[in-house]
mmCIF file of C-alpha atoms in Angstrom:
data_model
loop_
_atom_site.group_PDB
_atom_site.id
_atom_site.type_symbol
_atom_site.label_atom_id
_atom_site.label_comp_id
_atom_site.label_asym_id
_atom_site.label_seq_id
_atom_site.Cartn_x
_atom_site.Cartn_y
_atom_site.Cartn_z
ATOM 1 C CA MET A 11 0.165 -0.222 -0.078
ATOM 2 C CA ALA A 12 1.452 2.750 -0.962
ATOM 3 C CA GLU A 13 2.215 5.426 1.760
ATOM 4 C CA PRO A 14 -0.501 8.571 2.748
ATOM 5 C CA LEU A 15 0.903 12.023 0.832
ATOM 6 C CA PRO A 16 2.254 15.319 2.846
ATOM 7 C CA GLU A 17 0.080 17.877 3.074
ATOM 8 C CA VAL A 18 2.931 20.090 1.768
ATOM 9 C CA PRO A 19 5.041 17.772 0.181
ATOM 10 C CA ASP A 20 9.298 17.926 0.513
ATOM 11 C CA LEU A 21 10.166 18.730 -3.311
ATOM 12 C CA PHE A 22 13.445 17.339 -2.041
ATOM 13 C CA SER A 23 13.112 14.817 -1.564
ATOM 14 C CA ASP A 24 13.840 10.994 -3.629
ATOM 15 C CA ALA A 25 10.238 10.094 -2.973
ATOM 16 C CA PHE A 26 8.523 13.323 -4.471
ATOM 17 C CA LEU A 27 11.140 12.961 -8.126
ATOM 18 C CA GLN A 28 10.108 10.276 -8.400
ATOM 19 C CA ASP A 29 6.752 9.708 -8.105
ATOM 20 C CA GLN A 30 5.583 13.547 -8.430
ATOM 21 C CA TYR A 31 3.140 12.838 -10.006
ATOM 22 C CA ARG A 32 0.447 11.496 -6.850
ATOM 23 C CA THR A 33 1.495 14.404 -5.196
ATOM 24 C CA TYR A 34 0.571 16.777 -7.886
ATOM 25 C CA ALA A 35 -2.570 14.885 -7.813
ATOM 26 C CA TRP A 36 -3.456 15.365 -5.076
ATOM 27 C CA LEU A 37 -2.323 18.520 -5.011
ATOM 28 C CA VAL A 38 -4.620 19.788 -8.280
ATOM 29 C CA GLU A 39 -7.665 18.447 -6.581
ATOM 30 C CA HIS A 40 -7.360 19.696 -2.787
ATOM 31 C CA ARG A 41 -4.373 22.127 -1.982
ATOM 32 C CA PRO A 42 -3.961 23.882 -6.094
ATOM 33 C CA VAL A 43 -2.207 26.259 -3.690
ATOM 34 C CA SER A 44 0.585 25.387 -1.322
ATOM 35 C CA ARG A 45 2.807 26.588 0.704
ATOM 36 C CA VAL A 46 6.061 24.809 0.628
ATOM 37 C CA ARG A 47 10.144 25.109 1.157
ATOM 38 C CA TRP A 48 13.021 25.490 -0.416
ATOM 39 C CA VAL A 49 15.995 23.575 0.537
ATOM 40 C CA ASP A 50 17.729 26.357 2.712
ATOM 41 C CA GLY A 51 13.779 26.335 4.314
ATOM 42 C CA THR A 52 12.473 29.415 2.668
ATOM 43 C CA GLU A 53 8.839 29.546 2.213
ATOM 44 C CA LEU A 54 7.592 29.687 -1.106
ATOM 45 C CA TRP A 55 4.523 29.176 -2.871
ATOM 46 C CA LEU A 56 3.448 26.823 -5.549
ATOM 47 C CA VAL A 57 0.955 26.829 -8.090
ATOM 48 C CA THR A 58 -0.390 23.401 -9.743
ATOM 49 C CA ARG A 59 -3.681 23.570 -12.063
ATOM 50 C CA TYR A 60 -3.907 24.213 -15.188
ATOM 51 C CA ASP A 61 -5.657 27.340 -15.857
ATOM 52 C CA ASP A 62 -3.948 29.365 -13.010
ATOM 53 C CA ALA A 63 -0.975 28.186 -13.944
ATOM 54 C CA LYS A 64 -1.832 30.071 -17.066
ATOM 55 C CA ALA A 65 -2.569 32.725 -15.859
ATOM 56 C CA LEU A 66 -0.231 33.663 -13.501
ATOM 57 C CA LEU A 67 2.429 32.691 -16.308
ATOM 58 C CA ALA A 68 0.967 35.552 -18.136
ATOM 59 C CA ASP A 69 -0.618 38.031 -15.293
ATOM 60 C CA PRO A 70 1.833 41.071 -15.364
ATOM 61 C CA ARG A 71 1.604 41.832 -10.998
ATOM 62 C CA VAL A 72 4.373 38.579 -11.374
ATOM 63 C CA VAL A 73 7.991 38.809 -12.208
ATOM 64 C CA ASN A 74 11.229 36.927 -13.310
ATOM 65 C CA ASP A 75 12.409 39.900 -12.534
ATOM 66 C CA LEU A 76 15.203 39.356 -9.294
ATOM 67 C CA LYS A 77 15.424 43.200 -8.303
ATOM 68 C CA LYS A 78 11.805 43.572 -8.115
ATOM 69 C CA GLN A 79 11.539 41.438 -5.534
ATOM 70 C CA THR A 80 13.029 42.207 -1.233
ATOM 71 C CA ARG A 81 11.873 38.924 0.413
ATOM 72 C CA ILE A 82 14.628 36.521 -0.589
ATOM 73 C CA ASP A 83 18.174 35.973 -1.374
ATOM 74 C CA LEU A 84 18.084 33.806 -4.681
ATOM 75 C CA ALA A 85 22.148 34.733 -5.308
ATOM 76 C CA ALA A 86 22.526 32.976 -1.559
ATOM 77 C CA MET A 87 20.049 29.711 -2.710
ATOM 78 C CA SER A 88 21.752 29.226 -5.636
ATOM 79 C CA GLY A 89 24.343 27.485 -4.155
ATOM 80 C CA LEU A 90 26.011 30.014 -6.806
ATOM 81 C CA PRO A 91 29.876 32.440 -6.070
ATOM 82 C CA PRO A 92 29.313 35.816 -5.427
ATOM 83 C CA GLU A 93 31.176 36.549 -8.423
ATOM 84 C CA VAL A 94 29.571 34.198 -10.964
ATOM 85 C CA GLN A 95 25.617 35.056 -9.928
ATOM 86 C CA PRO A 96 25.355 38.073 -12.222
ATOM 87 C CA TYR A 97 26.629 35.863 -14.840
ATOM 88 C CA PHE A 98 24.316 33.185 -13.725
ATOM 89 C CA LEU A 99 20.779 34.806 -12.695
ATOM 90 C CA HIS A 100 21.378 38.020 -14.055
ATOM 91 C CA ASN A 101 19.620 37.033 -17.479
ATOM 92 C CA VAL A 102 16.944 37.637 -20.301
ATOM 93 C CA LEU A 103 15.465 34.918 -18.548
ATOM 94 C CA ASN A 104 14.775 36.729 -15.327
ATOM 95 C CA THR A 105 13.951 39.952 -16.426
ATOM 96 C CA ASP A 106 10.641 42.089 -17.384
ATOM 97 C CA PRO A 107 10.008 44.618 -20.234
ATOM 98 C CA PRO A 108 11.570 46.960 -21.246
ATOM 99 C CA ASP A 109 14.966 44.445 -20.455
ATOM 100 C CA HIS A 110 13.857 41.283 -22.304
ATOM 101 C CA THR A 111 11.980 42.552 -24.964
ATOM 102 C CA ARG A 112 15.041 44.103 -25.791
ATOM 103 C CA LEU A 113 17.431 41.049 -25.205
ATOM 104 C CA ARG A 114 15.103 38.633 -26.866
ATOM 105 C CA LYS A 115 14.217 40.735 -29.893
ATOM 106 C CA LEU A 116 18.520 40.085 -30.674
ATOM 107 C CA VAL A 117 18.451 36.489 -30.568
ATOM 108 C CA ASN A 118 14.501 35.945 -32.149
ATOM 109 C CA LYS A 119 15.584 35.225 -35.934
ATOM 110 C CA ALA A 120 17.762 32.657 -35.346
ATOM 111 C CA PHE A 121 15.177 30.856 -34.052
ATOM 112 C CA THR A 122 12.191 31.453 -35.812
ATOM 113 C CA PRO A 123 10.400 29.018 -37.449
ATOM 114 C CA ARG A 124 12.385 30.193 -40.940
ATOM 115 C CA ARG A 125 15.263 29.489 -38.883
ATOM 116 C CA VAL A 126 14.508 25.423 -37.950
ATOM 117 C CA GLN A 127 12.938 24.807 -41.281
ATOM 118 C CA GLU A 128 16.394 26.102 -43.323
ATOM 119 C CA LEU A 129 18.388 23.579 -39.777
ATOM 120 C CA ARG A 130 16.803 20.401 -40.247
ATOM 121 C CA PRO A 131 18.657 18.806 -42.748
ATOM 122 C CA ARG A 132 21.827 19.344 -40.904
ATOM 123 C CA VAL A 133 19.840 18.699 -37.829
ATOM 124 C CA GLN A 134 18.708 14.689 -39.328
ATOM 125 C CA GLU A 135 22.224 14.516 -40.814
ATOM 126 C CA ILE A 136 23.523 14.784 -37.493
ATOM 127 C CA THR A 137 20.899 12.022 -35.639
ATOM 128 C CA ASP A 138 21.682 9.739 -39.174
ATOM 129 C CA GLY A 139 26.295 10.402 -37.663
ATOM 130 C CA LEU A 140 25.047 9.360 -34.506
ATOM 131 C CA LEU A 141 23.026 6.878 -34.687
ATOM 132 C CA ASP A 142 26.112 4.997 -37.391
ATOM 133 C CA ARG A 143 27.721 5.086 -34.755
ATOM 134 C CA ILE A 144 25.688 2.721 -32.546
ATOM 135 C CA GLY A 145 24.021 0.305 -34.950
ATOM 136 C CA ALA A 146 26.337 -2.097 -34.607
ATOM 137 C CA ARG A 147 25.495 -2.995 -31.582
ATOM 138 C CA GLU A 148 23.270 -4.701 -29.158
ATOM 139 C CA GLU A 149 23.020 -2.505 -26.213
ATOM 140 C CA VAL A 150 23.477 1.830 -24.885
ATOM 141 C CA ASP A 151 22.580 3.959 -23.659
ATOM 142 C CA LEU A 152 20.627 6.053 -24.795
ATOM 143 C CA LEU A 153 20.753 9.525 -23.325
ATOM 144 C CA GLU A 154 25.304 9.470 -23.185
ATOM 145 C CA GLU A 155 25.186 8.324 -26.993
ATOM 146 C CA PHE A 156 22.205 9.832 -28.671
ATOM 147 C CA ALA A 157 20.014 12.149 -26.534
ATOM 148 C CA TYR A 158 23.125 13.909 -25.460
ATOM 149 C CA PRO A 159 24.765 15.022 -28.216
ATOM 150 C CA LEU A 160 22.773 15.483 -30.886
ATOM 151 C CA PRO A 161 20.883 19.286 -28.969
ATOM 152 C CA VAL A 162 25.146 19.412 -27.805
ATOM 153 C CA THR A 163 26.052 19.520 -31.435
ATOM 154 C CA VAL A 164 23.168 21.823 -32.581
ATOM 155 C CA ILE A 165 23.525 24.550 -30.186
ATOM 156 C CA CYS A 166 26.672 23.870 -30.413
ATOM 157 C CA GLU A 167 27.339 24.913 -34.001
ATOM 158 C CA LEU A 168 24.483 27.094 -33.686
ATOM 159 C CA LEU A 169 26.762 29.297 -31.514
ATOM 160 C CA GLY A 170 29.591 28.966 -33.013
ATOM 161 C CA VAL A 171 31.313 26.988 -30.244
ATOM 162 C CA PRO A 172 34.205 24.805 -31.470
ATOM 163 C CA VAL A 173 34.347 20.303 -31.189
ATOM 164 C CA ALA A 174 36.904 20.536 -29.139
ATOM 165 C CA ASP A 175 35.648 22.105 -26.100
ATOM 166 C CA ARG A 176 32.297 21.116 -26.849
ATOM 167 C CA GLY A 177 32.933 17.907 -24.069
ATOM 168 C CA ARG A 178 34.018 20.748 -21.611
ATOM 169 C CA PHE A 179 31.074 22.777 -21.902
ATOM 170 C CA ARG A 180 28.739 20.041 -21.454
ATOM 171 C CA ALA A 181 30.610 18.608 -18.478
ATOM 172 C CA TRP A 182 29.930 21.270 -16.893
ATOM 173 C CA THR A 183 26.219 21.893 -17.555
ATOM 174 C CA ALA A 184 25.705 18.665 -16.778
ATOM 175 C CA GLU A 185 26.919 19.077 -13.222
ATOM 176 C CA LEU A 186 25.556 22.681 -12.493
ATOM 177 C CA ILE A 187 21.909 21.638 -13.377
ATOM 178 C CA ALA A 188 22.320 17.825 -11.324
ATOM 179 C CA ALA A 189 23.673 19.280 -8.590
ATOM 180 C CA ASN A 190 21.496 20.565 -5.022
ATOM 181 C CA PRO A 191 21.699 24.163 -4.213
ATOM 182 C CA GLU A 192 22.820 22.634 -0.963
ATOM 183 C CA GLN A 193 26.272 20.941 -3.115
ATOM 184 C CA PRO A 194 28.468 24.666 -3.383
ATOM 185 C CA GLU A 195 30.952 22.038 -3.361
ATOM 186 C CA ARG A 196 30.168 21.141 -6.844
ATOM 187 C CA ILE A 197 28.457 24.254 -7.908
ATOM 188 C CA ALA A 198 31.137 26.806 -7.445
ATOM 189 C CA PRO A 199 33.804 25.595 -10.080
ATOM 190 C CA ALA A 200 31.934 24.441 -12.651
ATOM 191 C CA ALA A 201 29.802 28.273 -12.565
ATOM 192 C CA ARG A 202 33.613 29.590 -12.994
ATOM 193 C CA GLN A 203 34.794 27.304 -15.896
ATOM 194 C CA LEU A 204 31.780 27.960 -17.322
ATOM 195 C CA LEU A 205 32.826 30.939 -17.053
ATOM 196 C CA ASP A 206 35.566 31.265 -17.966
ATOM 197 C CA PHE A 207 34.744 29.193 -21.051
ATOM 198 C CA THR A 208 32.281 32.065 -22.324
ATOM 199 C CA PHE A 209 35.051 34.540 -22.201
ATOM 200 C CA GLU A 210 37.129 33.089 -23.353
ATOM 201 C CA LEU A 211 34.589 32.061 -26.445
ATOM 202 C CA ILE A 212 33.456 35.528 -26.979
ATOM 203 C CA GLU A 213 36.877 36.332 -27.812
ATOM 204 C CA LYS A 214 37.597 34.136 -30.367
ATOM 205 C CA ARG A 215 34.199 34.984 -31.942
ATOM 206 C CA ARG A 216 35.352 39.237 -31.862
ATOM 207 C CA HIS A 217 38.790 37.883 -33.598
ATOM 208 C CA ASP A 218 37.949 35.403 -35.721
ATOM 209 C CA PRO A 219 34.038 35.690 -36.268
ATOM 210 C CA GLY A 220 31.583 33.447 -38.639
ATOM 211 C CA GLU A 221 28.119 32.991 -38.758
ATOM 212 C CA ASP A 222 27.532 31.779 -35.584
ATOM 213 C CA LEU A 223 25.091 33.898 -33.115
ATOM 214 C CA VAL A 224 27.845 34.208 -30.660
ATOM 215 C CA SER A 225 29.677 36.298 -33.135
ATOM 216 C CA ALA A 226 26.601 38.325 -34.031
ATOM 217 C CA LEU A 227 25.734 38.915 -30.321
ATOM 218 C CA VAL A 228 28.978 40.305 -29.980
ATOM 219 C CA GLN A 229 28.862 42.223 -32.806
ATOM 220 C CA VAL A 230 25.862 44.194 -31.724
ATOM 221 C CA HIS A 231 28.050 44.602 -28.209
ATOM 222 C CA ASP A 232 30.793 45.903 -29.629
ATOM 223 C CA GLU A 233 28.687 48.462 -32.286
ATOM 224 C CA ASP A 234 26.281 49.357 -29.241
ATOM 225 C CA GLY A 235 26.891 48.684 -25.928
ATOM 226 C CA ASP A 236 23.999 50.432 -24.487
ATOM 227 C CA ARG A 237 22.241 47.519 -26.611
ATOM 228 C CA LEU A 238 23.712 45.128 -25.177
ATOM 229 C CA SER A 239 26.341 45.328 -21.942
ATOM 230 C CA ASP A 240 29.368 43.400 -21.175
ATOM 231 C CA GLN A 241 27.845 41.410 -18.193
ATOM 232 C CA GLU A 242 24.272 40.937 -20.622
ATOM 233 C CA LEU A 243 26.502 39.806 -23.690
ATOM 234 C CA ALA A 244 28.570 37.559 -21.627
ATOM 235 C CA ALA A 245 24.698 35.813 -19.623
ATOM 236 C CA MET A 246 23.077 35.814 -22.811
ATOM 237 C CA VAL A 247 25.697 33.161 -24.244
ATOM 238 C CA ILE A 248 25.198 30.371 -21.048
ATOM 239 C CA THR A 249 21.067 31.265 -21.128
ATOM 240 C CA LEU A 250 21.071 29.754 -24.584
ATOM 241 C CA LEU A 251 23.988 27.492 -23.856
ATOM 242 C CA VAL A 252 22.872 26.106 -21.199
ATOM 243 C CA ALA A 253 18.772 26.555 -22.212
ATOM 244 C CA GLY A 254 19.391 25.619 -26.039
ATOM 245 C CA HIS A 255 20.448 21.608 -25.128
ATOM 246 C CA GLU A 256 19.006 20.581 -21.632
ATOM 247 C CA THR A 257 15.459 20.997 -22.024
ATOM 248 C CA THR A 258 16.301 18.327 -25.613
ATOM 249 C CA VAL A 259 17.929 16.111 -24.026
ATOM 250 C CA HIS A 260 14.597 15.629 -21.780
ATOM 251 C CA LEU A 261 13.176 15.922 -24.628
ATOM 252 C CA ILE A 262 14.095 13.161 -26.516
ATOM 253 C CA GLY A 263 15.434 10.629 -23.267
ATOM 254 C CA ASN A 264 12.049 10.880 -21.922
ATOM 255 C CA GLY A 265 9.103 10.039 -24.844
ATOM 256 C CA THR A 266 11.439 7.492 -26.170
ATOM 257 C CA TYR A 267 10.991 6.475 -22.805
ATOM 258 C CA ALA A 268 7.287 6.898 -22.291
ATOM 259 C CA LEU A 269 7.043 4.491 -25.312
ATOM 260 C CA LEU A 270 8.690 1.631 -24.696
ATOM 261 C CA THR A 271 7.102 1.651 -21.693
ATOM 262 C CA HIS A 272 3.580 1.990 -23.307
ATOM 263 C CA PRO A 273 3.869 -0.228 -25.961
ATOM 264 C CA ASP A 274 0.841 0.381 -26.712
ATOM 265 C CA GLN A 275 1.148 3.750 -28.019
ATOM 266 C CA LEU A 276 4.079 2.741 -29.976
ATOM 267 C CA ALA A 277 2.580 0.097 -31.728
ATOM 268 C CA ARG A 278 0.480 3.196 -32.549
ATOM 269 C CA LEU A 279 3.235 5.743 -33.937
ATOM 270 C CA ARG A 280 5.391 2.501 -35.771
ATOM 271 C CA SER A 281 2.016 1.638 -37.784
ATOM 272 C CA ASP A 282 0.943 5.787 -38.283
ATOM 273 C CA PRO A 283 4.689 7.733 -38.615
ATOM 274 C CA GLY A 284 1.801 10.823 -39.566
ATOM 275 C CA LEU A 285 1.021 11.154 -35.868
ATOM 276 C CA LEU A 286 4.697 12.071 -35.272
ATOM 277 C CA PRO A 287 4.390 15.844 -34.438
ATOM 278 C CA ARG A 288 1.467 15.041 -31.900
ATOM 279 C CA ALA A 289 3.322 12.230 -30.157
ATOM 280 C CA ILE A 290 6.072 15.618 -29.571
ATOM 281 C CA GLU A 291 3.158 17.259 -28.014
ATOM 282 C CA GLU A 292 2.525 14.814 -26.058
ATOM 283 C CA PHE A 293 5.870 13.846 -24.347
ATOM 284 C CA LEU A 294 6.483 17.943 -23.702
ATOM 285 C CA ARG A 295 2.944 17.066 -21.284
ATOM 286 C CA PHE A 296 3.029 13.941 -20.388
ATOM 287 C CA HIS A 297 7.582 13.940 -18.493
ATOM 288 C CA SER A 298 7.385 17.767 -18.950
ATOM 289 C CA PRO A 299 11.308 18.733 -19.041
ATOM 290 C CA ALA A 300 10.217 21.649 -17.343
ATOM 291 C CA GLU A 301 9.269 20.471 -14.407
ATOM 292 C CA ILE A 302 8.278 23.962 -12.635
ATOM 293 C CA ALA A 303 8.949 27.709 -14.568
ATOM 294 C CA GLY A 304 11.609 29.612 -13.134
ATOM 295 C CA MET A 305 11.023 31.213 -10.116
ATOM 296 C CA ARG A 306 9.199 34.151 -9.877
ATOM 297 C CA TYR A 307 7.432 37.284 -7.609
ATOM 298 C CA THR A 308 4.322 38.819 -7.043
ATOM 299 C CA ILE A 309 4.338 42.697 -7.077
ATOM 300 C CA ALA A 310 0.779 42.983 -5.566
ATOM 301 C CA PRO A 311 -1.766 40.307 -4.094
ATOM 302 C CA VAL A 312 -2.710 37.689 -6.219
ATOM 303 C CA GLU A 313 -6.252 35.757 -5.605
ATOM 304 C CA VAL A 314 -5.690 32.334 -7.368
ATOM 305 C CA SER A 315 -7.840 29.520 -6.875
ATOM 306 C CA GLY A 316 -9.505 31.067 -3.679
ATOM 307 C CA VAL A 317 -5.813 32.101 -2.160
ATOM 308 C CA THR A 318 -4.419 35.086 -2.295
ATOM 309 C CA ILE A 319 -1.067 35.541 -2.433
ATOM 310 C CA PRO A 320 0.679 38.541 -0.982
ATOM 311 C CA ALA A 321 2.817 40.969 -2.580
ATOM 312 C CA GLY A 322 6.362 39.896 -2.130
ATOM 313 C CA GLU A 323 5.843 36.397 -2.419
ATOM 314 C CA PRO A 324 7.679 34.420 -4.442
ATOM 315 C CA VAL A 325 5.978 31.645 -6.461
ATOM 316 C CA LEU A 326 6.353 28.007 -8.131
ATOM 317 C CA ILE A 327 4.555 27.055 -11.296
ATOM 318 C CA ALA A 328 4.581 22.889 -11.209
ATOM 319 C CA LEU A 329 4.089 22.909 -15.182
ATOM 320 C CA GLY A 330 4.561 18.883 -14.859
ATOM 321 C CA ALA A 331 1.286 18.937 -12.159
ATOM 322 C CA ALA A 332 -0.513 21.760 -15.015
ATOM 323 C CA ASP A 333 -0.070 19.069 -17.942
ATOM 324 C CA ARG A 334 -1.640 16.847 -15.303
ATOM 325 C CA ASP A 335 -5.436 18.160 -14.744
ATOM 326 C CA PRO A 336 -7.900 16.828 -15.286
ATOM 327 C CA ALA A 337 -9.567 19.434 -15.550
ATOM 328 C CA ARG A 338 -8.650 20.388 -18.503
ATOM 329 C CA PHE A 339 -6.632 17.134 -20.640
ATOM 330 C CA PRO A 340 -8.781 14.097 -20.340
ATOM 331 C CA ASP A 341 -7.589 11.192 -19.050
ATOM 332 C CA ALA A 342 -4.152 13.187 -18.175
ATOM 333 C CA ASP A 343 -2.408 10.603 -16.703
ATOM 334 C CA ARG A 344 -2.501 8.431 -20.061
ATOM 335 C CA LEU A 345 -0.322 8.625 -22.297
ATOM 336 C CA ASP A 346 -2.257 8.898 -25.675
ATOM 337 C CA VAL A 347 -0.195 9.976 -29.094
ATOM 338 C CA THR A 348 -3.926 10.604 -30.972
ATOM 339 C CA ARG A 349 -5.025 13.369 -28.557
ATOM 340 C CA ASP A 350 -4.762 17.011 -30.565
ATOM 341 C CA ASP A 351 -6.525 19.096 -28.031
ATOM 342 C CA ASN A 352 -3.059 19.973 -26.394
ATOM 343 C CA PRO A 353 -2.344 23.074 -25.307
ATOM 344 C CA HIS A 354 0.034 21.841 -22.371
ATOM 345 C CA VAL A 355 2.799 25.071 -21.007
ATOM 346 C CA ALA A 356 5.962 22.449 -21.169
ATOM 347 C CA PHE A 357 7.131 25.458 -22.537
ATOM 348 C CA GLY A 358 5.584 28.305 -20.836
ATOM 349 C CA HIS A 359 3.317 30.718 -21.868
ATOM 350 C CA GLY A 360 3.140 34.395 -22.124
ATOM 351 C CA LEU A 361 6.662 36.770 -22.968
ATOM 352 C CA HIS A 362 8.774 33.867 -21.410
ATOM 353 C CA PHE A 363 7.066 31.297 -23.371
ATOM 354 C CA CYS A 364 10.509 29.719 -24.570
ATOM 355 C CA LEU A 365 12.342 30.943 -26.735
ATOM 356 C CA GLY A 366 14.175 27.457 -28.835
ATOM 357 C CA ALA A 367 9.912 25.613 -28.548
ATOM 358 C CA ALA A 368 10.043 25.168 -33.186
ATOM 359 C CA LEU A 369 13.833 24.181 -32.794
ATOM 360 C CA ALA A 370 12.672 21.557 -29.592
ATOM 361 C CA ARG A 371 10.465 20.540 -31.388
ATOM 362 C CA ALA A 372 12.271 19.694 -34.644
ATOM 363 C CA GLU A 373 15.080 18.436 -33.137
ATOM 364 C CA GLY A 374 13.085 15.729 -30.827
ATOM 365 C CA GLU A 375 10.762 14.888 -34.075
ATOM 366 C CA ILE A 376 13.053 14.320 -36.254
ATOM 367 C CA ALA A 377 15.401 12.506 -32.829
ATOM 368 C CA ILE A 378 12.510 9.996 -32.417
ATOM 369 C CA GLY A 379 11.211 9.392 -35.728
ATOM 370 C CA ALA A 380 14.951 8.586 -36.796
ATOM 371 C CA LEU A 381 15.666 6.409 -33.592
ATOM 372 C CA LEU A 382 12.454 4.539 -34.519
ATOM 373 C CA ARG A 383 12.511 3.568 -37.959
ATOM 374 C CA ARG A 384 16.033 2.194 -37.852
ATOM 375 C CA PHE A 385 15.852 0.499 -34.679
ATOM 376 C CA PRO A 386 12.106 -1.447 -35.186
ATOM 377 C CA ASP A 387 12.875 -3.308 -31.658
ATOM 378 C CA LEU A 388 13.732 -0.911 -30.108
ATOM 379 C CA ALA A 389 13.148 -2.063 -25.788
ATOM 380 C CA LEU A 390 14.016 -0.794 -22.582
ATOM 381 C CA ALA A 391 17.409 -2.932 -22.119
ATOM 382 C CA VAL A 392 16.219 -3.481 -18.025
ATOM 383 C CA PRO A 393 12.988 -3.320 -16.569
ATOM 384 C CA PRO A 394 11.282 0.261 -16.078
ATOM 385 C CA GLU A 395 11.400 0.359 -12.034
ATOM 386 C CA GLU A 396 15.148 0.248 -12.565
ATOM 387 C CA ILE A 397 15.011 3.834 -14.459
ATOM 388 C CA ARG A 398 15.331 6.750 -12.432
ATOM 389 C CA TRP A 399 14.543 10.816 -12.001
ATOM 390 C CA ARG A 400 17.542 13.057 -11.349
ATOM 391 C CA PRO A 401 16.846 14.978 -8.249
ATOM 392 C CA THR A 402 15.857 18.585 -10.111
ATOM 393 C CA PHE A 403 13.320 20.400 -11.202
ATOM 394 C CA LEU A 404 14.250 19.451 -14.949
ATOM 395 C CA ARG A 405 12.840 16.675 -15.085
ATOM 396 C CA GLY A 406 14.790 13.802 -17.259
ATOM 397 C CA LEU A 407 16.337 10.015 -17.042
ATOM 398 C CA THR A 408 19.865 9.563 -15.225
ATOM 399 C CA ARG A 409 20.065 6.778 -18.474
ATOM 400 C CA LEU A 410 18.368 4.902 -21.191
ATOM 401 C CA PRO A 411 19.689 1.426 -21.850
ATOM 402 C CA VAL A 412 18.338 0.307 -24.605
ATOM 403 C CA ARG A 413 18.377 -2.845 -26.613
ATOM 404 C CA LEU A 414 19.023 -1.996 -30.178
ATOM 405 C CA ARG A 415 17.837 -5.534 -31.782
ATOM 406 C CA ALA A 416 15.669 -8.197 -30.092
#
């Protein structure tokens, strides 16, 4: 018999992280607006219902800008050393208009649907090369050898990261995301090394510019520092490097895992590959890589499901819970690759809707489609209960061992 659910979940407990949908379902039904604690004891509000999540993501009274709140010390909560905090905490993700509008406009062109369509042949080429590399083997960790290197290669080519540097960059970002805020001994070295790497990359592109996005940003900075300051330039590059691949890694990994643990849906998709775009949306809803949106702050009282959140309060919006809300998604806990009414919030909503959503969708569709075509007998190599979720709010697997052939 399952243990009874606590009224207030411990968001950092392994029990929650491995089985949070059960807790989310209870919260959605009984306590959609909850008081929870961060790992350091700081009290926050957690919002779980779909309608509430979507409303708050677009509410001008609920902001992203750290400078607009005074109650908490997010710098201390992050575990980042003081000298790197401005580059990791003050970026396009943590600003509001007009700064957010200015910064986002500088990179929008690289991620438009038209630009993504132009990138598809290259994404397919990278995908085929990775599958060729593992194709003769019986068993692989699909996360390590396919789901990770594909988005890393794509974003590094977009940003102009030299091939020789990609392994280092990936190791640092993986360490930052996997580390708990209470583990500064892990966070500090990775953050410092990633920042130093970013400075080096900017200087490389300044002296040897190319057709990549970092070269374009350096040119904007050098021509008009009012449009992009020194700190903003480095922060933008870090944000694009990290956010530009991590969620896509887990879209591919989580989506493949969902199919391999739902054989009826796998068979349905194999029988009708035209369902793949719809299936990608369902993977995003069912196992949202961005399980909890970045922290926001109320600048005025906000009423949510009958509860008034006072001004000056930090708020977490549980995208993973919202996308399993039965009031919006019939049979919300059932994977359905044919689901056609699927306005999930896996990429957020409103001003901060994910800039790279079109690219992530394209990479997921190409990767999973090619994987299923290449390996008709693809299956998990271990029982599902041996698969573990990473202990972070960026929902992804620790590994995905698969058999490529029967």
